[in-house]
PDB file of C-alpha atoms and ligand atoms in Angstrom:
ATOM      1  CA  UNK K   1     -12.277   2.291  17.750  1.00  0.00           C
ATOM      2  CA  UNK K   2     -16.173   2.831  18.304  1.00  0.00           C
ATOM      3  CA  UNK K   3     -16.684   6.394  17.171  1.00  0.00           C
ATOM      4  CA  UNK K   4     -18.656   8.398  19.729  1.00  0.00           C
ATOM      5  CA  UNK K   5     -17.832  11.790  19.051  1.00  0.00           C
ATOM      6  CA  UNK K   6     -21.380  13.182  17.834  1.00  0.00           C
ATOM      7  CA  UNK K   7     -19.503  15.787  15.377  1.00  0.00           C
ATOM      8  CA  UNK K   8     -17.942  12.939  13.748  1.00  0.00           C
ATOM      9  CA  UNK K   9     -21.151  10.579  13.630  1.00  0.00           C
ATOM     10  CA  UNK K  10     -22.741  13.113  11.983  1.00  0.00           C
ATOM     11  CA  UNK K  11     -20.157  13.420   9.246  1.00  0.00           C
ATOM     12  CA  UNK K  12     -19.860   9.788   8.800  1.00  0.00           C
ATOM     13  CA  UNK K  13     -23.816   9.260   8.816  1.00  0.00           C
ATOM     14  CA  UNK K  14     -23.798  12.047   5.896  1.00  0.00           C
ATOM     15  CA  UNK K  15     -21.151  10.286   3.946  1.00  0.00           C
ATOM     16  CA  UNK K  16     -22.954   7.180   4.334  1.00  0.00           C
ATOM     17  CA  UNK K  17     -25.971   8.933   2.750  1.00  0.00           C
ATOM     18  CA  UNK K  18     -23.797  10.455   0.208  1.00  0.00           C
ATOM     19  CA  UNK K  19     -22.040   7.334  -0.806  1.00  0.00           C
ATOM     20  CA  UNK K  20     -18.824   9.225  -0.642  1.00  0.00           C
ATOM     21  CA  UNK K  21     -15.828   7.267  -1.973  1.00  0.00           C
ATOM     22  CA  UNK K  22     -13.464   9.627  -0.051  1.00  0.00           C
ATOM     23  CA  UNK K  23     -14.329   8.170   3.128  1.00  0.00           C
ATOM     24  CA  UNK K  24     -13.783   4.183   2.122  1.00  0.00           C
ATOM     25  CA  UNK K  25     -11.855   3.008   4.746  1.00  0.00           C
ATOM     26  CA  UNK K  26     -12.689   5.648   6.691  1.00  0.00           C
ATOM     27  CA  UNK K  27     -15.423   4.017   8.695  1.00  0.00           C
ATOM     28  CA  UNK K  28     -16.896   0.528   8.746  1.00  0.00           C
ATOM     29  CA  UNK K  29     -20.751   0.951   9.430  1.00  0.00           C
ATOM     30  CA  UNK K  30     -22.401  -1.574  11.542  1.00  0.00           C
ATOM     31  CA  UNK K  31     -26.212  -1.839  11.336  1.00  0.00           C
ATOM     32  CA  UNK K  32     -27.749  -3.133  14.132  1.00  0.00           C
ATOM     33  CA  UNK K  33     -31.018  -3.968  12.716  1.00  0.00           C
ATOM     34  CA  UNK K  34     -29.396  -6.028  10.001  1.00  0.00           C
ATOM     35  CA  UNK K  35     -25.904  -7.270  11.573  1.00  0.00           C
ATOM     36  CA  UNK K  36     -24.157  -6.269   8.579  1.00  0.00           C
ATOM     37  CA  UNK K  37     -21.322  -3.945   8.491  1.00  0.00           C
ATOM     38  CA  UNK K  38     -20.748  -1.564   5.528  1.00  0.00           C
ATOM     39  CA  UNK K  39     -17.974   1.216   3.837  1.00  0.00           C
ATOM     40  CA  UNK K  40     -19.545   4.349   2.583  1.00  0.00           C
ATOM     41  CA  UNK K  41     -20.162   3.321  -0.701  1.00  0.00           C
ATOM     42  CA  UNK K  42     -22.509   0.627  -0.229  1.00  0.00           C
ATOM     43  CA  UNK K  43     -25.698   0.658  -2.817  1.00  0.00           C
ATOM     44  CA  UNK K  44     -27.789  -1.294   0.023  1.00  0.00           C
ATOM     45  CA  UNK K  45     -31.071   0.720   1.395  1.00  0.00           C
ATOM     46  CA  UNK K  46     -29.541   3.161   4.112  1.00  0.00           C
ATOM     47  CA  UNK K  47     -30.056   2.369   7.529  1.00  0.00           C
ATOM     48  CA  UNK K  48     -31.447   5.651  10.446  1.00  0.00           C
ATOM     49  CA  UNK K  49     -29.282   7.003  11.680  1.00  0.00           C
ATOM     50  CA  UNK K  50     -30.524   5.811  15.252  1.00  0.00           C
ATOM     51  CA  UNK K  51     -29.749   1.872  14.164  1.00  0.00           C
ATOM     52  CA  UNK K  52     -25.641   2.417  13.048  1.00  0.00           C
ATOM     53  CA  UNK K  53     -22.577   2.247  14.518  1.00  0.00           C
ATOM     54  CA  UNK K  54     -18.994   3.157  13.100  1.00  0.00           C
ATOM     55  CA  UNK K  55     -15.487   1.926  13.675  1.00  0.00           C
ATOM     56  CA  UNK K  56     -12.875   3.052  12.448  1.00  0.00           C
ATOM     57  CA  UNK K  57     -11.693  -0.607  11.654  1.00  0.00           C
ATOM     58  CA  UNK K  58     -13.664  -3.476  10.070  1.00  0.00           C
ATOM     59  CA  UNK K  59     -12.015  -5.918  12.361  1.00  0.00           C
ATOM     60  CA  UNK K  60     -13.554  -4.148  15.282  1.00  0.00           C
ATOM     61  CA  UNK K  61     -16.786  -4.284  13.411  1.00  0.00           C
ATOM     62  CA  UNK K  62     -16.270  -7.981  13.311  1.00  0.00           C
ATOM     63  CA  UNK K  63     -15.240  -8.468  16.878  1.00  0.00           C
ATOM     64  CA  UNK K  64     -18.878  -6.974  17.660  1.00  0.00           C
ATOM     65  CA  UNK K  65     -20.308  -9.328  15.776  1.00  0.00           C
ATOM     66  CA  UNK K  66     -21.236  -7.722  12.610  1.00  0.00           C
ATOM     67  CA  UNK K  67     -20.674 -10.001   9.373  1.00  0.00           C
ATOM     68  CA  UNK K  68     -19.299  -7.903   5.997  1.00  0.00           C
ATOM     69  CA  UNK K  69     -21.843  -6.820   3.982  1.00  0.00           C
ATOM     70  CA  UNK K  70     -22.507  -8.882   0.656  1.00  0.00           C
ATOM     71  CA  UNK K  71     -23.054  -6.071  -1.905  1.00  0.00           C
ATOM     72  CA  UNK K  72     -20.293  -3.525  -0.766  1.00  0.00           C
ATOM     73  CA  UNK K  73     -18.320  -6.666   0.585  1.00  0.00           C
ATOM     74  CA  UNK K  74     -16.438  -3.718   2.878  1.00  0.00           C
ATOM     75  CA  UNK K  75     -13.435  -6.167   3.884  1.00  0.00           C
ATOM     76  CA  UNK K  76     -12.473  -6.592  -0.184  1.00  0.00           C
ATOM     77  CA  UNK K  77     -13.106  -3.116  -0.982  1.00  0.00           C
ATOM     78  CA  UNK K  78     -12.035  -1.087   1.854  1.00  0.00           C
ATOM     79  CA  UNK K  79      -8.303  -1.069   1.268  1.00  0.00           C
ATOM     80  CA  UNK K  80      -8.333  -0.049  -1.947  1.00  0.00           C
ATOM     81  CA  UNK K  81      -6.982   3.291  -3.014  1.00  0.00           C
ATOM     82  CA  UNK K  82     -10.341   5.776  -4.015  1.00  0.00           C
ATOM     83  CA  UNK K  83     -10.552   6.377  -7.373  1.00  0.00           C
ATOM     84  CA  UNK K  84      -8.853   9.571  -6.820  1.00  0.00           C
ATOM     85  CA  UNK K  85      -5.823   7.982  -5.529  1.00  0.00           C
ATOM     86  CA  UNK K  86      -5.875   5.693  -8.107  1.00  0.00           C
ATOM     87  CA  UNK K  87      -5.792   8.266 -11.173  1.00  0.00           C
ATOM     88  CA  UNK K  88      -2.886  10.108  -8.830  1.00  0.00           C
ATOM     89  CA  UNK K  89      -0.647   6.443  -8.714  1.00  0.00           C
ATOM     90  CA  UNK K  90      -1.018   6.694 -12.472  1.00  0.00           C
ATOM     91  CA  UNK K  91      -0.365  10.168 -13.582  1.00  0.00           C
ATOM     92  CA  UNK K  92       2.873   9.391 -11.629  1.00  0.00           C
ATOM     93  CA  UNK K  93       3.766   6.393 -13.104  1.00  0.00           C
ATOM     94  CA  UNK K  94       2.772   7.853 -16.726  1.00  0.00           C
ATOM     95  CA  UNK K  95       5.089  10.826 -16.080  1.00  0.00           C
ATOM     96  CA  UNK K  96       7.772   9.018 -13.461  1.00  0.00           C
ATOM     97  CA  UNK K  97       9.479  12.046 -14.926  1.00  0.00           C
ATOM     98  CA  UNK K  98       8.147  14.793 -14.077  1.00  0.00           C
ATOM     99  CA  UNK K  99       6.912  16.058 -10.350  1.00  0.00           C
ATOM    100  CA  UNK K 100       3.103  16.757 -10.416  1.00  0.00           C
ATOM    101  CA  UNK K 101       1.934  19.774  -8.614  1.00  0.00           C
ATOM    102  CA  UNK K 102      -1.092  20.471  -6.924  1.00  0.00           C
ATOM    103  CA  UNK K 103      -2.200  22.167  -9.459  1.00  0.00           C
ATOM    104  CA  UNK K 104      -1.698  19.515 -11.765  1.00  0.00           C
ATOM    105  CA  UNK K 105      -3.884  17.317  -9.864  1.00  0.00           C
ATOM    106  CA  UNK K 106      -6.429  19.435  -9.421  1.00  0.00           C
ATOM    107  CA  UNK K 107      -6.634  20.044 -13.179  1.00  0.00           C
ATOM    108  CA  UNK K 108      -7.508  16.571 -13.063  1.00  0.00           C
ATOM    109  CA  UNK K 109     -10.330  16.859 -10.795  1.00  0.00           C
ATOM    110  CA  UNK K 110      -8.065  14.938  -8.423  1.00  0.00           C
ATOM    111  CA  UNK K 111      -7.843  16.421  -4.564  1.00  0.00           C
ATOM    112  CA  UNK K 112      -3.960  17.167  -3.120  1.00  0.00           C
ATOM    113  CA  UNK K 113      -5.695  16.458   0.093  1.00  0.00           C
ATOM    114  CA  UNK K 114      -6.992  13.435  -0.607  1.00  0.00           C
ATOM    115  CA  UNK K 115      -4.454  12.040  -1.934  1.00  0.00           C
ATOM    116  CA  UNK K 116      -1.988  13.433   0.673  1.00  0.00           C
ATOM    117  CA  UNK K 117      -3.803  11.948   3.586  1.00  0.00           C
ATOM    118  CA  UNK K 118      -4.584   8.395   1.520  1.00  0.00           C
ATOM    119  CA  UNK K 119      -0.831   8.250   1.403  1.00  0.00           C
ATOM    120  CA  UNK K 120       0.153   9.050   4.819  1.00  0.00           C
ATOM    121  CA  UNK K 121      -2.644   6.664   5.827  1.00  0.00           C
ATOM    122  CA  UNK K 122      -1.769   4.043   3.748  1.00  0.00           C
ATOM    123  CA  UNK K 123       1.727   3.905   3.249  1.00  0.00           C
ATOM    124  CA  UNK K 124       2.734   6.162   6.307  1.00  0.00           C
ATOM    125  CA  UNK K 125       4.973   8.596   3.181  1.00  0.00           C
ATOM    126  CA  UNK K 126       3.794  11.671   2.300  1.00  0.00           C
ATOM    127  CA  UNK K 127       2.641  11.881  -2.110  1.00  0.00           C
ATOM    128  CA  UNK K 128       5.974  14.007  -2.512  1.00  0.00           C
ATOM    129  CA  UNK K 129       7.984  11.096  -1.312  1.00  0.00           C
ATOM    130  CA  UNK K 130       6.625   8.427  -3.196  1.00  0.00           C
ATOM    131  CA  UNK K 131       6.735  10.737  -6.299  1.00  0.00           C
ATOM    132  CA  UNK K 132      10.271  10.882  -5.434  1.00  0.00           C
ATOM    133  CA  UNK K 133      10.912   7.316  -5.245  1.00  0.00           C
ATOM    134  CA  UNK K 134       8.885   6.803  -8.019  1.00  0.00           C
ATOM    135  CA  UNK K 135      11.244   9.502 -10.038  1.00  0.00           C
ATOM    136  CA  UNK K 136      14.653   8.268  -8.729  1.00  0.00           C
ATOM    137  CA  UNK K 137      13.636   4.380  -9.526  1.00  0.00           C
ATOM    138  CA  UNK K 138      12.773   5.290 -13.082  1.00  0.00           C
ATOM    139  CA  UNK K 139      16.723   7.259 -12.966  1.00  0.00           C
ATOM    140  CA  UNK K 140      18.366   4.385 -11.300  1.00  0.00           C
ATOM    141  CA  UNK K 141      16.838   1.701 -13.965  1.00  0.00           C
ATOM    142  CA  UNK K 142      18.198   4.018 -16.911  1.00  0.00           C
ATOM    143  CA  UNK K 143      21.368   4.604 -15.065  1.00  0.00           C
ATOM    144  CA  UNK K 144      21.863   0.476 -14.682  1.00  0.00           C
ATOM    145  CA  UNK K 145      20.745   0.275 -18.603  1.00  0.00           C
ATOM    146  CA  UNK K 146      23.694   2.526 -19.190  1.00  0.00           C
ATOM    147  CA  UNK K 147      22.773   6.097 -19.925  1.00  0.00           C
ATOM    148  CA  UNK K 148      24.997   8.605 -18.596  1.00  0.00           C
ATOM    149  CA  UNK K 149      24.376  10.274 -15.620  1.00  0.00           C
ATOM    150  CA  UNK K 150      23.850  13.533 -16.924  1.00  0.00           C
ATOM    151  CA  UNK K 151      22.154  12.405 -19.519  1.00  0.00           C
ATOM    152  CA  UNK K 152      19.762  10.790 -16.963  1.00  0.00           C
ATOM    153  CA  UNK K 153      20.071  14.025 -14.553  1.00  0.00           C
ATOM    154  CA  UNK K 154      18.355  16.369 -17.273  1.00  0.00           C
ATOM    155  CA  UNK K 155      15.670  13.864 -17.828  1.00  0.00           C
ATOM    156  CA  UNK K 156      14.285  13.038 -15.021  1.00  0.00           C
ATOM    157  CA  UNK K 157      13.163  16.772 -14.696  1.00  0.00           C
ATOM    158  CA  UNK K 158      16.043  17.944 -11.846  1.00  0.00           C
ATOM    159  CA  UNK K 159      16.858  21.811 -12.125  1.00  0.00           C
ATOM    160  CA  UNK K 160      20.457  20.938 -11.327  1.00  0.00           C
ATOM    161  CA  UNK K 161      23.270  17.902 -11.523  1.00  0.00           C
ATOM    162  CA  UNK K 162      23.942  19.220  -8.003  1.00  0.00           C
ATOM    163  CA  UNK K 163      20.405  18.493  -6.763  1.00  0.00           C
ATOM    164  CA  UNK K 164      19.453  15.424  -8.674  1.00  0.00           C
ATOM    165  CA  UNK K 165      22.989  13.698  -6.824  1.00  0.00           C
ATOM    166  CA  UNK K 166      22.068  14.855  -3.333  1.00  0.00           C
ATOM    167  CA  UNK K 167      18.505  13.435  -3.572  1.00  0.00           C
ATOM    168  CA  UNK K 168      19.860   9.882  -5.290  1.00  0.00           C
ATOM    169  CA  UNK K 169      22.737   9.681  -2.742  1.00  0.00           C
ATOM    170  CA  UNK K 170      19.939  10.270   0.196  1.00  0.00           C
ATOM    171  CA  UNK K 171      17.723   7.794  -0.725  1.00  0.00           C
ATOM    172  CA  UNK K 172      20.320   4.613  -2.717  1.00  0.00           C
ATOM    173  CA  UNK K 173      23.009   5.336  -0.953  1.00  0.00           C
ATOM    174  CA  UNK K 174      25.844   6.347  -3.409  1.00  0.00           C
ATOM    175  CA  UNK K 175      26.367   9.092  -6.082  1.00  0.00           C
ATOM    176  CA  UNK K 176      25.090   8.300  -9.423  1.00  0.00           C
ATOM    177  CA  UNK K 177      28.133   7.782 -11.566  1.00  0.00           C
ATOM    178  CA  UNK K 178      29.110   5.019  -8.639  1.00  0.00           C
ATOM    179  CA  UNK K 179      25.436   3.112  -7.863  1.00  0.00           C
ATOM    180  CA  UNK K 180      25.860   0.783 -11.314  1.00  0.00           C
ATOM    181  CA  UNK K 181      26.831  -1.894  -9.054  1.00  0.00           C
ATOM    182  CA  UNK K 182      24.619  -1.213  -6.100  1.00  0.00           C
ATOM    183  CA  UNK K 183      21.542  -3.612  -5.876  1.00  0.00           C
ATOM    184  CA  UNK K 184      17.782  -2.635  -5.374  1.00  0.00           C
ATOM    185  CA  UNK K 185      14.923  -3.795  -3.914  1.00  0.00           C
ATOM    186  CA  UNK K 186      11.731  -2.583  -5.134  1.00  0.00           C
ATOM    187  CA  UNK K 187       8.639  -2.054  -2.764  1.00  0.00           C
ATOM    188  CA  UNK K 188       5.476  -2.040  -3.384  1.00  0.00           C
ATOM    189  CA  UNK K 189       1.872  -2.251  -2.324  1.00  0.00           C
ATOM    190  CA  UNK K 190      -1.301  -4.984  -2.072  1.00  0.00           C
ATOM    191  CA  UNK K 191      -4.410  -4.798  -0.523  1.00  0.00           C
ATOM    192  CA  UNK K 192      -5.502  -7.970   0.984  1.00  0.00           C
ATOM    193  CA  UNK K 193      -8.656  -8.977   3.061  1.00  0.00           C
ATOM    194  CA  UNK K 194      -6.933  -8.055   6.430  1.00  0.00           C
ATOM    195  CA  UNK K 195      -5.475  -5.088   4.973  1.00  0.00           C
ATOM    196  CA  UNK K 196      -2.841  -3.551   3.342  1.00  0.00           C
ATOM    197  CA  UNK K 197       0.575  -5.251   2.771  1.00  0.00           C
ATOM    198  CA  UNK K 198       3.950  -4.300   1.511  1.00  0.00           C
ATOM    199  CA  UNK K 199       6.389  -6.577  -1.028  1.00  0.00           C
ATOM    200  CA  UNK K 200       9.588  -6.268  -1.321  1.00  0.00           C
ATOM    201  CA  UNK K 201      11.734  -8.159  -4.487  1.00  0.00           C
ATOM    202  CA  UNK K 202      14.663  -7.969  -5.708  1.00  0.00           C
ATOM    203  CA  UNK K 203      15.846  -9.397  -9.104  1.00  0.00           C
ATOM    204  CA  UNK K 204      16.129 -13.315  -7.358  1.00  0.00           C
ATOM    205  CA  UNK K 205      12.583 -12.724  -5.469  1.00  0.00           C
ATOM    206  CA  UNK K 206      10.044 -12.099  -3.063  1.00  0.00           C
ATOM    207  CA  UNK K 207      12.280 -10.876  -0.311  1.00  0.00           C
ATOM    208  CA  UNK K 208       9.722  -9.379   2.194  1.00  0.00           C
ATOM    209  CA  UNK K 209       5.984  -9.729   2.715  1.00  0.00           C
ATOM    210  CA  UNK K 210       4.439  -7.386   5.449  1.00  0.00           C
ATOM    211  CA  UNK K 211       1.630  -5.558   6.968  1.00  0.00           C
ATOM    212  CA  UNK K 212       1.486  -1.492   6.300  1.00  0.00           C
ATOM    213  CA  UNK K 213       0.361  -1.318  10.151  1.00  0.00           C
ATOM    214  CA  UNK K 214       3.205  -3.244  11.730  1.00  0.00           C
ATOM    215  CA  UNK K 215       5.798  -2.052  13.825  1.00  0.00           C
ATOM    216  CA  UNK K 216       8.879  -2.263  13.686  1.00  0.00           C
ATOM    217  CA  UNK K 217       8.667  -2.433   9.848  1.00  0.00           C
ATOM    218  CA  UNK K 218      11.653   0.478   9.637  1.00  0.00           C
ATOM    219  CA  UNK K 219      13.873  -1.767  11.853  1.00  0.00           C
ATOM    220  CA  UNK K 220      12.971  -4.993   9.227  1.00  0.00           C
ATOM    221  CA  UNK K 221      13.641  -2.378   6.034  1.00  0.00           C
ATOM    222  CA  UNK K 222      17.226  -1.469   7.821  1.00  0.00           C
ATOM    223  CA  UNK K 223      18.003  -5.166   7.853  1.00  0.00           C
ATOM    224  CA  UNK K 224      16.829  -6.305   5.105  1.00  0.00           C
ATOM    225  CA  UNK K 225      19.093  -3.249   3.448  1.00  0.00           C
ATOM    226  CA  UNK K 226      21.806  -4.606   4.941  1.00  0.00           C
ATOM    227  CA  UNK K 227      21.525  -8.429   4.512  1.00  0.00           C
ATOM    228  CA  UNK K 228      21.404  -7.740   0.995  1.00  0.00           C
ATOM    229  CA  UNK K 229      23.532  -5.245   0.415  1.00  0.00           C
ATOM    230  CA  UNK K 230      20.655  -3.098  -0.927  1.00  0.00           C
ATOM    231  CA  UNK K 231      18.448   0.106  -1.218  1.00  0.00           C
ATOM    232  CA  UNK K 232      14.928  -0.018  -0.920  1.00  0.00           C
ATOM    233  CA  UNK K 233      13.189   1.966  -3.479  1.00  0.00           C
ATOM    234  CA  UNK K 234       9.331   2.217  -4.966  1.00  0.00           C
ATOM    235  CA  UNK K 235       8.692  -0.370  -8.132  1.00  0.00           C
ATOM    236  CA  UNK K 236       7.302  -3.591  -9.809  1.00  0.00           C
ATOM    237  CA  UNK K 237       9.019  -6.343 -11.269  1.00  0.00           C
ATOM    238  CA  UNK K 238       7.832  -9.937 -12.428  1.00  0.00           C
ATOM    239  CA  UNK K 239       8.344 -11.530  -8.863  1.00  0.00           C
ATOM    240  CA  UNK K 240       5.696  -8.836  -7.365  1.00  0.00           C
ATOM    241  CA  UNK K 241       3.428  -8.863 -10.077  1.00  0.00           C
ATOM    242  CA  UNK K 242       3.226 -12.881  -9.103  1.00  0.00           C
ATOM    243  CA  UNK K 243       3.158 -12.762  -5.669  1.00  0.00           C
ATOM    244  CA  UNK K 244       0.330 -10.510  -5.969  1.00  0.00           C
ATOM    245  CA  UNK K 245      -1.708 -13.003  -8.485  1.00  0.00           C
ATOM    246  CA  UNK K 246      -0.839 -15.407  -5.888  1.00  0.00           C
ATOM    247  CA  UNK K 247      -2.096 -13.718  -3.033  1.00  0.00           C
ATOM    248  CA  UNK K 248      -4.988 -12.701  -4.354  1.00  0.00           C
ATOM    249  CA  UNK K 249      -5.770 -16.310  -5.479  1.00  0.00           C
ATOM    250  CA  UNK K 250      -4.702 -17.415  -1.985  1.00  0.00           C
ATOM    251  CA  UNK K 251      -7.305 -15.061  -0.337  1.00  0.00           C
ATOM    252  CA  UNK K 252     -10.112 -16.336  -2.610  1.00  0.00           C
ATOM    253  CA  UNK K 253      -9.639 -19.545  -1.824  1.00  0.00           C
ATOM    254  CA  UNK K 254      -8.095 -20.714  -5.151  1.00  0.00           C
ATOM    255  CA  UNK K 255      -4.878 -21.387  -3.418  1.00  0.00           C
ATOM    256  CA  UNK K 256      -2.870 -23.141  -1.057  1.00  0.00           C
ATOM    257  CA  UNK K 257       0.912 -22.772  -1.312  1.00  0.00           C
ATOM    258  CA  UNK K 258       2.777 -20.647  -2.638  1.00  0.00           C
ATOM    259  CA  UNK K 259       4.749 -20.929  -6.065  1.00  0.00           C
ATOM    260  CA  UNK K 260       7.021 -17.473  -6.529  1.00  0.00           C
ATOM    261  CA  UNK K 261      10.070 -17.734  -6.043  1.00  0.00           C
ATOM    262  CA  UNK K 262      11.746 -16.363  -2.807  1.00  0.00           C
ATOM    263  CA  UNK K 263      15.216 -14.280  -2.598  1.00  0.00           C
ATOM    264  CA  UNK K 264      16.028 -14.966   1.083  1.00  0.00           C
ATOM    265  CA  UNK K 265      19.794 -14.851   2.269  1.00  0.00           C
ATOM    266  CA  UNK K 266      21.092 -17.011   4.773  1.00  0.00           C
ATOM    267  CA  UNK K 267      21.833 -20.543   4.866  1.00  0.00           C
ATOM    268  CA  UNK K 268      19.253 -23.416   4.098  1.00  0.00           C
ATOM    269  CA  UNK K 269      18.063 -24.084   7.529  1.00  0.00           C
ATOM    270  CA  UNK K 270      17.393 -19.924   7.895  1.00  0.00           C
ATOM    271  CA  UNK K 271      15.800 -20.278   4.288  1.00  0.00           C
ATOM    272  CA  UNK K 272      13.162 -23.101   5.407  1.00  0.00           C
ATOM    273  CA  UNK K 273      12.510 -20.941   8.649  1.00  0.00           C
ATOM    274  CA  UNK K 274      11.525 -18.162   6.763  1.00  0.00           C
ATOM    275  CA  UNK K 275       9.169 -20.070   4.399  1.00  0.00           C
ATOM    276  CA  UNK K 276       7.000 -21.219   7.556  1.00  0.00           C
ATOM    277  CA  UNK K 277       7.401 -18.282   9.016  1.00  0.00           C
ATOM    278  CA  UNK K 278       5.907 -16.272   6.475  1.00  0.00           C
ATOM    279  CA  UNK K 279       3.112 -18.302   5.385  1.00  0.00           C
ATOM    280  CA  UNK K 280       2.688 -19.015   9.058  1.00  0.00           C
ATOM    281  CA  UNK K 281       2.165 -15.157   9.466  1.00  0.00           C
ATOM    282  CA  UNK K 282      -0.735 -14.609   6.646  1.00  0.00           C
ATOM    283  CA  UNK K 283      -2.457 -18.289   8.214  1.00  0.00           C
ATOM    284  CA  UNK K 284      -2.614 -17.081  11.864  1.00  0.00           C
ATOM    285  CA  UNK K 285      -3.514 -13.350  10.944  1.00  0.00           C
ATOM    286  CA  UNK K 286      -6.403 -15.063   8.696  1.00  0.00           C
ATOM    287  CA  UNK K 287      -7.778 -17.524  11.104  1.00  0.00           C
ATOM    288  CA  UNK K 288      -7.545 -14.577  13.835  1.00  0.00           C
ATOM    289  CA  UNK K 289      -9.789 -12.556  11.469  1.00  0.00           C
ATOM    290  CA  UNK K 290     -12.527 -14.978  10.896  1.00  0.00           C
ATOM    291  CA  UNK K 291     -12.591 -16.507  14.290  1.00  0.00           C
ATOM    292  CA  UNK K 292     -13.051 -13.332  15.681  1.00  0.00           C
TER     293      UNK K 292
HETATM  294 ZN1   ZN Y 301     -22.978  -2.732   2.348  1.00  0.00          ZN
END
């Protein structure tokens, strides 16, 4: 969307000046003197305010013919979380136990609000819930090593048994003492030049690859829940760290096809569907974005 409310311009053309980091992603600046587009953070000389434009998306930027700026390079850097975010993702996943408050952030010269409306941007949950996740992932991996579920209750930082069942059996499914059995698949995030994507694996593979932004993706998390038998819940494991590497490497250039392995159920003939189809996906949205 081409920005034309004049409060807003201002704000943006002030963050621009500002360099803020908070507002990468934001807005994609187009100069028209230059024909580059920018994020907020760019080091280049700032343009008057009387020669920019600002979108809220850098595709839109592109589609007006503005090319990406080569020393903020604003379609690499514009998905990724603000540093902020960033040092938020890992107090969380340095203490998966505990539940960080706003205070605790803060102490950390970290924003709630920030980080609150990264999240909902980003990955359309609110901070809480992916703290959540984060917590009841770390439980359920302890629980499937074989600690007892009280045991595993107390630590992970619940006030009560009670409570610390009711929030497991809401989000895998089953009650602790009865999930050894139940699979997982873990989600997580990338940023990629046409924005942000979600993986899914499971212990076999790569079982989902998707945009943040695309609908339907609640229907496709439903069946892919119930295809394999499985909960969806926040994590890493080998498979996503190498479809990551892999993806990145594909987006640079430095790679054609893809090499991790895939955990896709169905028979063979559904199996060598899927393949095209999802490197069929990541081709056409590619060529789309630099033919437009
Ligand atoms: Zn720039």
């Amino acid at each position: 969307m081409l920005i034309t409310d004049h409060d807003k311009i201002e704000t943006y053309y002030q963050a621009l000046l500002d360099r803020e980091q908070r507002f990468v992603g934001i807005f994609f600046v187009g100069v028209k003197t230059t024909g580059v587009f920018c994020i907020a953070t760019c080091r280049a000389r700032k343009p008057k305010l009387k020669n920019v434009v600002f979108y809220t998306s850098f595709k839109e930027a592109l589609d007006n013919g503005y090319r990406p700026c080569k020393i903020c390079k604003p379609t690499e850097n514009a998905n990724q979380a603000p540093e902020q975010v960033e040092n938020a993702i890992t107090l969380v996943k340095e203490n998966p136990k505990e539940k960080l408050t706003d205070v605790q952030l803060r102490q950390k010269g970290i924003s709630p609000e920030v980080v609150r409306r990264w999240f909902k941007k980003n990955y359309g949950i609110t901070f809480q819930a992916y703290q959540r996740m984060y917590r009841i992932n770390n439980a359920f991996q302890e629980l499937k090593k074989g600690k007892n579920a009280t045991h595993t209750a107390f630590d992970t930082g619940y006030e009560s048994l009670s409570g610390f069942g009711y929030t497991f059996k809401k989000l895998v499914g089953k009650s602790p003492k009865h999930s050894k059995n139940k699979n997982i698949i873990l989600i997580n995030r990338l940023t990629t030049p046409l924005g942000p994507m979600f993986v899914c694996a499971t212990d076999n593979g790569i079982c989902l690859l998707e945009f943040v932004d695309r609908r339907k993706l609640e229907t496709e998390f439903k069946d892919l829940q119930k295809l394999l038998k499985a909960n969806i819940i926040s994590g890493e494991n080998e498979h996503i760290k190498q479809a990551k590497k892999e993806i990145e490497e594909y987006f640079k250039g430095a790679r054609k096809t893809f090499q991790v392995t895939l955990d896709t159920p169905g028979t063979a003939f559904q199996n060598s569907v899927w393949k095209l189809f999802a490197r069929h996906r990541i081709w056409n949205n590619y060529n789309l974005s630099k033919t437009s």
